[in-house]
XYZ file of C-alpha atoms in Angstrom:
339
model
C -6.596 -13.815 14.107
C -4.561 -16.249 16.146
C -2.235 -15.084 18.856
C 1.435 -15.069 18.009
C 3.382 -17.713 19.865
C 6.870 -17.609 21.324
C 9.413 -19.435 19.167
C 12.842 -19.467 20.736
C 13.115 -15.878 21.962
C 11.748 -13.954 24.920
C 8.945 -11.925 23.349
C 5.670 -10.245 24.199
C 2.840 -9.339 21.844
C -0.288 -7.298 22.363
C -3.007 -6.710 19.761
C -4.351 -3.170 19.461
C -7.880 -2.961 18.050
C -8.660 -1.278 14.722
C -11.841 0.485 13.712
C -13.597 -1.466 10.951
C -13.875 0.301 7.583
C -15.119 -0.770 4.178
C -14.674 0.149 0.547
C -17.418 2.355 -0.892
C -18.909 3.002 -4.331
C -21.962 4.627 -5.910
C -25.000 2.558 -6.809
C -27.803 2.758 -9.364
C -31.046 0.973 -8.461
C -29.097 -1.116 -5.985
C -26.373 -2.126 -8.446
C -22.805 -0.807 -8.237
C -21.617 1.883 -10.629
C -18.508 0.237 -12.081
C -16.949 -0.955 -15.320
C -19.292 -3.548 -16.806
C -16.953 -4.154 -19.732
C -13.193 -4.093 -19.577
C -11.855 -0.562 -20.100
C -8.962 0.257 -22.416
C -6.425 2.599 -20.811
C -4.439 5.226 -22.745
C -1.159 6.539 -21.344
C -0.479 10.196 -22.123
C 3.033 9.734 -23.479
C 3.681 13.480 -23.588
C 3.646 13.639 -19.762
C 4.368 9.982 -18.885
C 7.439 8.882 -20.863
C 8.296 5.293 -21.750
C 10.724 4.913 -18.842
C 11.668 6.524 -15.542
C 9.980 7.099 -12.186
C 6.778 8.608 -13.602
C 6.339 5.604 -15.882
C 6.819 3.077 -13.082
C 4.490 5.114 -10.848
C 1.838 4.932 -13.582
C 2.168 1.161 -13.910
C 2.222 0.614 -10.173
C -0.876 2.758 -9.732
C -2.912 0.712 -12.182
C -1.493 -2.715 -11.392
C -1.968 -2.482 -7.653
C -5.684 -2.707 -8.486
C -5.878 -4.478 -11.844
C -3.504 -7.313 -10.943
C -6.144 -8.520 -8.486
C -9.003 -8.780 -10.984
C -7.515 -8.196 -14.473
C -10.440 -6.183 -15.805
C -8.469 -3.740 -17.995
C -8.777 -5.053 -21.536
C -5.930 -3.060 -23.073
C -3.061 -0.691 -22.327
C -2.507 1.794 -25.166
C -0.198 4.781 -25.633
C -1.037 8.094 -27.267
C 1.516 9.863 -29.476
C 4.185 11.864 -27.641
C 3.052 14.935 -29.604
C -0.470 14.701 -28.126
C -0.094 16.738 -24.942
C -3.810 17.362 -24.341
C -5.675 15.259 -21.784
C -9.223 15.483 -23.076
C -12.418 14.452 -21.322
C -15.476 12.871 -22.917
C -13.533 11.887 -26.037
C -14.067 8.137 -25.689
C -10.573 7.494 -24.298
C -9.683 6.587 -20.726
C -6.503 8.644 -20.494
C -4.000 8.930 -17.642
C -1.440 11.722 -17.550
C 0.180 14.551 -15.621
C -1.270 18.059 -15.433
C -0.266 21.422 -14.080
C -1.541 21.666 -10.506
C -3.362 24.910 -11.287
C -5.426 23.093 -13.932
C -6.871 20.758 -11.258
C -7.637 23.448 -8.666
C -4.514 22.794 -6.622
C -5.275 19.127 -6.022
C -2.702 16.345 -6.073
C -4.830 14.413 -8.532
C -8.305 14.312 -10.046
C -10.323 11.561 -11.718
C -13.038 12.643 -14.155
C -15.630 9.872 -14.524
C -18.393 9.902 -17.124
C -21.460 7.992 -15.966
C -24.849 7.864 -17.663
C -28.104 8.901 -16.020
C -29.398 6.312 -13.571
C -32.827 5.348 -14.923
C -33.672 1.641 -15.186
C -31.429 -1.212 -14.134
C -27.700 -0.870 -13.573
C -25.442 1.883 -14.836
C -21.733 1.606 -15.516
C -18.741 3.875 -15.974
C -18.511 5.024 -19.599
C -15.181 6.862 -19.389
C -12.651 7.878 -16.752
C -9.653 10.184 -17.116
C -6.967 10.651 -14.467
C -4.833 13.767 -14.054
C -1.916 13.800 -11.570
C -0.152 17.012 -10.475
C 3.159 17.173 -12.321
C 5.077 18.774 -9.442
C 4.799 15.709 -7.162
C 7.800 13.522 -6.325
C 7.528 10.172 -8.134
C 10.611 8.565 -6.567
C 9.876 5.187 -4.927
C 9.560 5.456 -1.141
C 11.357 3.074 1.182
C 11.287 2.690 4.934
C 8.643 4.618 6.820
C 8.486 7.979 5.025
C 4.889 9.009 4.567
C 2.971 11.848 3.058
C 1.620 12.477 -0.388
C 3.847 11.393 -3.256
C 3.272 10.990 -6.948
C 3.294 7.227 -6.530
C 0.676 7.142 -3.789
C -1.444 9.639 -5.762
C -1.380 7.345 -8.816
C -2.622 4.455 -6.659
C -5.257 6.683 -5.033
C -6.625 8.030 -8.309
C -6.561 4.575 -9.904
C -8.959 3.538 -7.136
C -11.356 6.247 -8.296
C -10.804 5.069 -11.881
C -12.177 1.658 -10.892
C -15.202 3.245 -9.229
C -14.238 3.534 -5.561
C -15.048 6.498 -3.335
C -13.044 7.976 -0.480
C -12.864 6.012 2.764
C -11.095 6.345 6.106
C -8.916 4.037 8.146
C -6.064 2.054 6.638
C -6.726 2.885 3.013
C -5.014 4.408 -0.004
C -8.347 6.183 -0.545
C -8.081 8.331 2.558
C -9.528 11.738 1.761
C -6.445 13.712 2.744
C -2.708 13.226 3.144
C -0.627 11.818 4.594
C -1.163 8.555 2.778
C 0.132 5.500 4.550
C 2.920 3.495 2.973
C 3.733 -0.161 3.486
C 6.907 -2.220 3.478
C 9.165 -3.286 0.663
C 10.642 -1.586 -2.369
C 7.275 -0.415 -3.739
C 5.605 1.049 -0.686
C 2.636 2.728 -2.414
C 0.131 -0.107 -2.271
C -3.444 -1.079 -1.537
C -4.701 -2.012 1.912
C -7.077 -4.869 2.805
C -10.319 -2.857 2.594
C -9.338 -1.568 -0.871
C -8.573 -5.100 -2.008
C -11.808 -6.432 -0.568
C -13.644 -3.810 -2.603
C -12.011 -5.152 -5.772
C -13.110 -8.648 -4.789
C -16.672 -7.479 -4.186
C -16.996 -5.439 -7.405
C -14.935 -7.403 -9.900
C -13.840 -10.717 -8.387
C -10.276 -11.912 -7.930
C -8.475 -13.694 -10.744
C -6.467 -15.763 -8.231
C -7.209 -17.151 -4.781
C -4.169 -16.323 -2.670
C -3.197 -14.369 0.445
C -0.853 -11.393 0.459
C 0.903 -10.293 3.636
C 1.545 -6.608 4.159
C 3.477 -4.969 7.043
C 3.725 -1.263 7.884
C 5.343 0.931 10.498
C 2.342 3.256 10.181
C -1.223 3.091 11.315
C -4.369 5.107 11.863
C -5.110 6.313 15.378
C -8.307 8.299 15.776
C -8.473 8.530 11.959
C -5.076 10.247 11.920
C -2.358 8.543 9.886
C 0.898 8.408 11.819
C 3.955 6.331 12.512
C 2.991 3.819 15.197
C 6.204 4.596 17.061
C 7.621 8.133 16.951
C 10.457 8.894 14.545
C 13.088 9.325 17.211
C 16.013 7.409 18.716
C 15.274 5.462 21.880
C 18.184 4.500 24.129
C 18.112 0.905 25.395
C 20.448 -1.347 27.347
C 21.485 -4.871 26.472
C 19.547 -7.694 28.134
C 16.495 -5.467 28.695
C 12.976 -5.812 27.281
C 11.445 -3.350 24.818
C 8.510 -3.202 22.402
C 7.935 -1.864 18.890
C 4.560 -1.418 17.150
C 3.749 -2.646 13.661
C 0.670 -3.012 11.457
C 0.149 -6.358 9.685
C -2.515 -6.961 7.031
C -3.569 -9.524 4.446
C -4.923 -7.989 1.238
C -5.427 -11.413 -0.314
C -8.754 -13.206 -0.659
C -7.525 -16.326 1.189
C -6.226 -17.064 4.671
C -2.484 -17.391 5.070
C -2.193 -20.540 7.126
C 0.552 -20.475 9.744
C 3.691 -18.527 8.918
C 6.592 -17.071 10.893
C 7.454 -13.440 11.582
C 10.792 -12.198 12.767
C 12.175 -8.961 14.145
C 15.746 -7.879 13.360
C 18.053 -5.139 14.536
C 20.371 -3.797 11.857
C 22.639 -0.749 11.548
C 21.848 -0.721 7.798
C 19.193 1.673 6.520
C 16.573 0.589 3.971
C 16.443 -0.512 1.275
C 19.709 -2.440 1.761
C 18.622 -3.510 5.233
C 15.581 -5.290 3.805
C 17.706 -8.122 2.448
C 19.686 -8.825 5.624
C 18.910 -11.709 7.981
C 21.256 -11.237 10.958
C 20.563 -10.048 14.518
C 17.141 -11.709 14.787
C 15.788 -10.747 18.216
C 12.354 -12.421 18.146
C 10.279 -14.807 16.050
C 6.561 -15.481 16.198
C 4.066 -17.886 14.646
C 1.030 -16.184 13.166
C -1.882 -16.606 10.770
C -4.329 -14.190 9.167
C -7.722 -14.520 7.548
C -8.577 -13.043 4.170
C -8.580 -9.211 4.247
C -7.668 -9.237 7.970
C -5.543 -6.576 9.620
C -4.226 -5.649 13.051
C -1.773 -3.424 14.884
C 0.588 -5.254 17.224
C 2.967 -4.293 19.993
C 5.865 -6.719 19.539
C 8.153 -7.330 22.474
C 11.702 -8.669 22.578
C 14.846 -8.620 24.699
C 17.907 -6.763 23.438
C 20.647 -9.430 23.104
C 23.305 -9.314 25.810
C 26.145 -9.475 23.267
C 24.767 -6.973 20.751
C 27.486 -4.400 19.890
C 26.908 -0.808 20.935
C 25.414 0.981 17.921
C 22.269 2.582 16.524
C 19.873 0.054 14.973
C 16.916 0.030 12.603
C 14.124 -2.319 13.686
C 12.920 -4.524 10.815
C 9.878 -6.776 10.660
C 9.971 -9.660 8.159
C 6.809 -11.600 7.346
C 7.204 -15.198 6.169
C 10.981 -15.000 5.554
C 11.030 -18.730 4.771
C 8.553 -18.253 1.901
C 6.074 -20.801 3.252
C 3.047 -18.776 2.076
C 2.311 -18.630 -1.652
C 1.353 -14.959 -2.057
C 0.029 -12.645 -4.739
C 3.199 -10.557 -4.321
C 6.451 -11.495 -2.636
C 8.247 -8.140 -2.576
C 6.259 -6.367 0.144
C 6.902 -8.524 3.220
C 9.457 -6.396 5.074
C 9.161 -2.998 6.708
C 11.137 -0.881 9.159
C 10.057 1.064 12.215
C 10.237 4.839 12.270
C 12.006 4.524 15.612
C 15.719 3.803 15.959
C 17.213 1.970 18.928
C 20.489 3.174 20.362
C 22.215 0.371 22.294
C 24.650 2.149 24.602
C 24.727 0.273 27.896
């Protein structure tokens, strides 16, 4: 990664190292256990209706992965009267289940794989069951923990053949799951995306920038700055920590980042562009990630108020990305300007 450069504002940046992690999967005679032909997915319409938060959580869970490689060959729907989610019936079905039916888990993926004997061995069937009592409302800002949306993304990773991993990953073995910026905050992370590249190949060659107010410290997921209000004075220096990643399979080239102070909470604050307190030039390699301590000076004329701290990646749209709706996030920490 290149260092971020000063661009018109007093600012300080420090890079905090991350422990390297990698996507994982089972193998058979040295070959990955994966889908060797495009699976057809069946939505359990009895538990996942045609509209609403559960429906969008279902689509987000699958598309976060499949949009990278496009290996799913069909998306089908079972009749609304079919409320059973059967295993080993030749259908790859996704639906909601009573938590008690999956031993109290948030979600379970049942994969059917043949006996590893000679050559490679693929996934024959996979069924996903998500606990029906989870909250499927889209998350915004820096709220983290297990939600129905993050569980759909997590279990979809198992559907495509990936095992649990640590670090910055939707496949962390236990909650809380990290969330990223933007209106759909339950997403993949660079190591997950690199696994899709390695197993299935990308259908497009593009970067995708991803900011977060959360990180992993000592394998514990947490907000990088505490969720409290810090009092600051005008014309004084302060720092805020953010994670930045690139889940795309191409480098970004040079782009700009900016930090804003706004009294408006997310999601409405995402679309604002006033009170920019620092800008930086930056670039990232494919599947790169880092945690940064971003410094700036509180403007001398900033009105007394309580402010959310936003980070916008590539606000000018200079980078052609896989997705354009996940480039802004907000710190868990509020700044109270009172002197």
